[in-house]
Amino acid sequence: MNNTPIVSWYEGTNEFSKKVDYTVNYGTVDASSPSPQKTFFIWNNRGVQEDCPKMEEVTFTTRDRDGGTTVEAVKDNWFRVKVDSLGESGWTEVGKGGGTQNPTGLKDLGTTGTTTNKNAATAQVWSKEKTFTLGAYVKPTTANGFIYKVINAGTTSDQEPAWGKIDGNTFVDAGIEYLTVKIDKTPNAKEILGLANDTKEDGSNAHLAGGNFVQITVYAEVPMTASAGKNSLVQRVSYRYV
């Protein structure tokens, strides 16, 4: 398991070729005009075969490139954001803060998406007096929304166990100990999951890792009082992890 979140950004679509490893340019915008709108997908652990920590208390804002708040676009809260992955239709201003609409200058991020455990499709069906190896995934004879990871290898009993339904709990079936794993997980508010997934480069199955990314749309509302010149700043996502 990786010890830290693995964060990546994609512009416009979820295709891997759209990964943001360049300076995003909003172009030349006239005073008293909006900039083009840009959509970003912000991922944790995209396409990685092992889990990593989830991102918690996730927020978005803008800052100067050195982390300050003196650039005009940051200081005066030009940028607006809406969180598409939460179904938002309204816009929130971000930046230095102190305004009446959003005093903190931060915007909480999140998603209603769900990540499906990649091992669910290949989990073996439980049967009596069968030996399962360490790390194998087992599923009940009747689906119940969970799979079970073997954390102590052994042989099953002659009667199917009463399967646990509390994610993260362990229990014993004769000579085997299992870890209970919920198949479909949706993050809590202000979280992005770090679960392993098999997301394709073209992003066509990204919905199966919907709890691992947020989608936002961003633009700048340039006021009439804006000065002529170039504003260089960063779009920043902050989070904590355990």
Short mmCIF file of C-alpha atoms in Angstrom, two decimals:
data_model
loop_
_atom_site.label_atom_id
_atom_site.label_comp_id
_atom_site.label_asym_id
_atom_site.label_seq_id
_atom_site.Cartn_x
_atom_site.Cartn_y
_atom_site.Cartn_z
CA MET A 1 0.00 0.00 0.00
CA ASN A 2 1.27 3.45 -0.88
CA ASN A 3 1.75 5.67 2.17
CA THR A 4 0.42 8.90 0.65
CA PRO A 5 -2.38 9.86 -1.76
CA ILE A 6 -1.40 9.84 -5.44
CA VAL A 7 -2.98 12.97 -6.91
CA SER A 8 -3.36 13.75 -10.61
CA TRP A 9 -5.40 16.26 -12.65
CA TYR A 10 -7.04 15.87 -16.08
CA GLU A 11 -8.50 18.71 -18.14
CA GLY A 12 -11.73 18.40 -20.10
CA THR A 13 -12.19 14.63 -20.02
CA ASN A 14 -11.05 11.60 -18.05
CA GLU A 15 -8.67 10.43 -20.78
CA PHE A 16 -5.14 9.81 -19.54
CA SER A 17 -3.81 11.88 -22.44
CA LYS A 18 -5.50 14.92 -20.85
CA LYS A 19 -3.32 14.76 -17.75
CA VAL A 20 -2.36 18.25 -16.59
CA ASP A 21 1.42 18.49 -16.59
CA TYR A 22 1.47 21.97 -18.15
CA THR A 23 0.45 25.53 -17.33
CA VAL A 24 -3.30 25.98 -17.81
CA ASN A 25 -3.97 29.10 -19.90
CA TYR A 26 -7.30 30.92 -19.56
CA GLY A 27 -6.30 33.25 -22.37
CA THR A 28 -6.74 37.01 -22.71
CA VAL A 29 -9.91 38.21 -21.01
CA ASP A 30 -11.37 41.70 -21.32
CA ALA A 31 -12.29 43.62 -18.18
CA SER A 32 -15.92 43.08 -17.12
CA SER A 33 -15.93 39.73 -18.96
CA PRO A 34 -15.79 36.05 -17.97
CA SER A 35 -12.96 33.76 -18.99
CA PRO A 36 -13.59 30.44 -20.73
CA GLN A 37 -14.85 27.70 -18.41
CA LYS A 38 -12.51 24.78 -17.83
CA THR A 39 -13.42 21.37 -16.41
CA PHE A 40 -10.98 19.35 -14.32
CA PHE A 41 -11.03 15.81 -12.96
CA ILE A 42 -8.94 15.54 -9.79
CA TRP A 43 -7.99 11.94 -8.99
CA ASN A 44 -6.51 9.97 -6.15
CA ASN A 45 -4.74 6.72 -7.07
CA ARG A 46 -5.89 6.51 -10.69
CA GLY A 47 -5.28 3.05 -12.20
CA VAL A 48 -3.07 1.88 -9.33
CA GLN A 49 -3.31 -1.76 -8.25
CA GLU A 50 -2.90 -1.13 -4.51
CA ASP A 51 -4.87 1.08 -2.15
CA CYS A 52 -3.47 4.37 -0.90
CA PRO A 53 -4.78 6.70 1.84
CA LYS A 54 -7.95 8.63 1.10
CA MET A 55 -7.85 12.41 0.88
CA GLU A 56 -9.81 14.09 3.67
CA GLU A 57 -10.99 17.68 4.28
CA VAL A 58 -10.44 18.41 0.57
CA THR A 59 -10.72 22.06 -0.50
CA PHE A 60 -10.01 24.13 -3.61
CA THR A 61 -8.77 27.71 -3.86
CA THR A 62 -6.38 29.97 -5.79
CA ARG A 63 -3.06 31.31 -4.56
CA ASP A 64 -0.07 33.22 -5.91
CA ARG A 65 2.61 30.95 -7.33
CA ASP A 66 4.61 31.49 -4.12
CA GLY A 67 1.57 30.69 -1.98
CA GLY A 68 0.57 34.30 -1.23
CA THR A 69 -2.52 36.35 -2.01
CA THR A 70 -1.19 39.49 -3.69
CA VAL A 71 -1.84 38.65 -7.36
CA GLU A 72 -4.91 40.62 -8.41
CA ALA A 73 -6.89 37.57 -9.54
CA VAL A 74 -6.33 35.92 -6.15
CA LYS A 75 -6.61 39.03 -3.96
CA ASP A 76 -9.91 40.06 -5.50
CA ASN A 77 -11.43 36.57 -5.80
CA TRP A 78 -11.86 36.53 -9.58
CA PHE A 79 -12.18 32.75 -9.85
CA ARG A 80 -15.45 30.84 -9.52
CA VAL A 81 -15.90 27.10 -9.08
CA LYS A 82 -18.73 24.58 -9.02
CA VAL A 83 -18.40 20.94 -8.05
CA ASP A 84 -19.99 18.90 -10.83
CA SER A 85 -19.44 15.61 -8.99
CA LEU A 86 -21.82 16.91 -6.29
CA GLY A 87 -24.39 18.02 -8.85
CA GLU A 88 -23.88 21.72 -8.14
CA SER A 89 -25.26 24.36 -10.49
CA GLY A 90 -24.23 27.49 -8.57
CA TRP A 91 -20.78 29.09 -8.45
CA THR A 92 -18.58 29.91 -5.43
CA GLU A 93 -15.87 32.57 -5.50
CA VAL A 94 -12.46 31.47 -4.24
CA GLY A 95 -9.16 33.19 -3.51
CA LYS A 96 -8.05 35.38 -0.66
CA GLY A 97 -11.40 35.27 1.12
CA GLY A 98 -13.01 37.98 3.17
CA GLY A 99 -15.89 38.54 0.75
CA THR A 100 -19.51 38.35 1.79
CA GLN A 101 -20.26 35.25 -0.30
CA ASN A 102 -17.37 33.05 0.83
CA PRO A 103 -15.32 34.53 3.69
CA THR A 104 -12.77 31.68 3.77
CA GLY A 105 -11.94 31.83 0.07
CA LEU A 106 -12.03 28.01 0.06
CA LYS A 107 -14.42 25.60 -1.65
CA ASP A 108 -15.15 22.13 -0.26
CA LEU A 109 -14.73 19.34 -2.82
CA GLY A 110 -16.40 15.95 -2.89
CA THR A 111 -18.33 13.43 -4.94
CA THR A 112 -21.40 11.24 -4.85
CA GLY A 113 -19.55 8.72 -7.03
CA THR A 114 -18.95 5.13 -5.94
CA THR A 115 -15.86 2.96 -6.33
CA THR A 116 -16.42 -0.74 -6.95
CA ASN A 117 -13.79 -3.01 -5.43
CA LYS A 118 -11.72 -4.39 -8.32
CA ASN A 119 -11.53 -7.84 -6.67
CA ALA A 120 -15.30 -8.37 -6.65
CA ALA A 121 -15.37 -9.72 -10.21
CA THR A 122 -12.79 -12.44 -9.51
CA ALA A 123 -13.70 -13.40 -5.92
CA GLN A 124 -14.13 -17.16 -5.46
CA VAL A 125 -17.48 -18.54 -4.32
CA TRP A 126 -17.35 -20.10 -0.84
CA SER A 127 -17.73 -23.87 -0.63
CA LYS A 128 -17.41 -26.30 2.24
CA GLU A 129 -14.09 -27.84 3.23
CA LYS A 130 -12.21 -25.79 0.66
CA THR A 131 -8.71 -24.38 1.16
CA PHE A 132 -8.22 -20.69 0.43
CA THR A 133 -4.77 -19.10 0.25
CA LEU A 134 -3.61 -15.93 1.96
CA GLY A 135 -4.84 -12.84 0.12
CA ALA A 136 -7.61 -14.65 -1.76
CA TYR A 137 -11.03 -13.00 -2.02
CA VAL A 138 -14.12 -15.05 -1.25
CA LYS A 139 -17.80 -14.28 -1.81
CA PRO A 140 -20.90 -15.88 -0.26
CA THR A 141 -23.05 -18.28 -2.24
CA THR A 142 -25.73 -15.56 -2.13
CA ALA A 143 -24.49 -12.05 -2.89
CA ASN A 144 -24.72 -9.63 0.06
CA GLY A 145 -22.76 -6.57 -1.09
CA PHE A 146 -19.49 -7.73 0.48
CA ILE A 147 -16.45 -9.82 -0.37
CA TYR A 148 -14.04 -11.31 2.15
CA LYS A 149 -10.25 -11.20 2.05
CA VAL A 150 -8.39 -14.16 3.53
CA ILE A 151 -5.96 -12.81 6.12
CA ASN A 152 -5.17 -16.20 7.68
CA ALA A 153 -5.19 -19.06 5.20
CA GLY A 154 -6.88 -22.38 5.93
CA THR A 155 -9.82 -24.64 5.13
CA THR A 156 -13.50 -23.76 5.40
CA SER A 157 -15.99 -25.60 7.61
CA ASP A 158 -18.75 -27.88 6.36
CA GLN A 159 -21.37 -25.15 6.84
CA GLU A 160 -21.44 -21.66 5.31
CA PRO A 161 -20.72 -19.02 7.97
CA ALA A 162 -22.91 -16.10 8.96
CA TRP A 163 -21.13 -13.52 6.85
CA GLY A 164 -20.20 -10.27 8.55
CA LYS A 165 -21.60 -7.04 7.09
CA ILE A 166 -19.48 -4.40 8.82
CA ASP A 167 -16.72 -3.12 6.55
CA GLY A 168 -13.27 -3.65 8.07
CA ASN A 169 -14.33 -6.22 10.66
CA THR A 170 -12.72 -9.67 10.83
CA PHE A 171 -14.19 -13.07 11.66
CA VAL A 172 -13.23 -16.75 11.59
CA ASP A 173 -14.68 -19.60 9.54
CA ALA A 174 -13.17 -22.81 10.91
CA GLY A 175 -9.48 -22.51 9.98
CA ILE A 176 -9.77 -19.28 7.95
CA GLU A 177 -9.84 -15.66 9.09
CA TYR A 178 -11.48 -13.09 6.81
CA LEU A 179 -11.48 -9.32 6.50
CA THR A 180 -14.90 -7.92 5.54
CA VAL A 181 -14.76 -5.68 2.45
CA LYS A 182 -17.70 -3.62 1.15
CA ILE A 183 -17.85 -3.93 -2.64
CA ASP A 184 -19.19 -0.45 -3.43
CA LYS A 185 -17.87 2.49 -1.41
CA THR A 186 -18.93 6.13 -1.55
CA PRO A 187 -16.70 8.68 0.21
CA ASN A 188 -17.90 10.87 3.04
CA ALA A 189 -18.23 14.63 2.58
CA LYS A 190 -14.96 16.36 1.58
CA GLU A 191 -13.23 13.02 0.83
CA ILE A 192 -11.67 11.36 -2.23
CA LEU A 193 -11.07 7.62 -1.88
CA GLY A 194 -7.72 5.97 -2.61
CA LEU A 195 -8.95 2.50 -3.53
CA ALA A 196 -7.18 0.32 -6.11
CA ASN A 197 -8.83 0.39 -9.53
CA ASP A 198 -8.40 -0.66 -13.16
CA THR A 199 -9.35 2.63 -14.82
CA LYS A 200 -8.60 2.54 -18.55
CA GLU A 201 -6.47 5.13 -20.29
CA ASP A 202 -9.46 6.33 -22.32
CA GLY A 203 -11.45 6.81 -19.10
CA SER A 204 -14.41 4.80 -20.43
CA ASN A 205 -14.81 2.84 -17.17
CA ALA A 206 -13.98 5.72 -14.81
CA HIS A 207 -17.46 5.45 -13.26
CA LEU A 208 -16.30 2.23 -11.57
CA ALA A 209 -13.85 4.40 -9.60
CA GLY A 210 -16.25 7.29 -9.12
CA GLY A 211 -15.32 7.67 -5.45
CA ASN A 212 -11.67 8.24 -6.42
CA PHE A 213 -12.12 11.55 -8.23
CA VAL A 214 -13.98 14.83 -8.17
CA GLN A 215 -15.08 16.89 -11.16
CA ILE A 216 -15.05 20.69 -11.02
CA THR A 217 -15.64 23.54 -13.47
CA VAL A 218 -13.66 26.76 -13.03
CA TYR A 219 -13.66 30.19 -14.65
CA ALA A 220 -12.59 33.76 -13.84
CA GLU A 221 -15.01 36.69 -13.60
CA VAL A 222 -12.79 39.64 -14.49
CA PRO A 223 -14.10 42.94 -13.05
CA MET A 224 -14.20 46.30 -14.80
CA THR A 225 -11.54 47.57 -12.38
CA ALA A 226 -9.01 44.89 -13.41
CA SER A 227 -5.55 46.10 -14.36
CA ALA A 228 -4.05 45.22 -17.72
CA GLY A 229 -1.34 42.59 -17.56
CA LYS A 230 -0.67 38.94 -16.83
CA ASN A 231 -1.87 37.16 -13.70
CA SER A 232 0.12 34.02 -12.84
CA LEU A 233 -1.33 31.92 -10.05
CA VAL A 234 -2.01 28.35 -8.95
CA GLN A 235 -5.24 26.43 -8.53
CA ARG A 236 -4.66 24.61 -5.27
CA VAL A 237 -6.28 21.53 -3.76
CA SER A 238 -5.51 21.03 -0.08
CA TYR A 239 -6.22 17.90 1.97
CA ARG A 240 -5.04 15.82 4.87
CA TYR A 241 -4.53 12.08 5.12
CA VAL A 242 -3.77 9.39 7.66
#
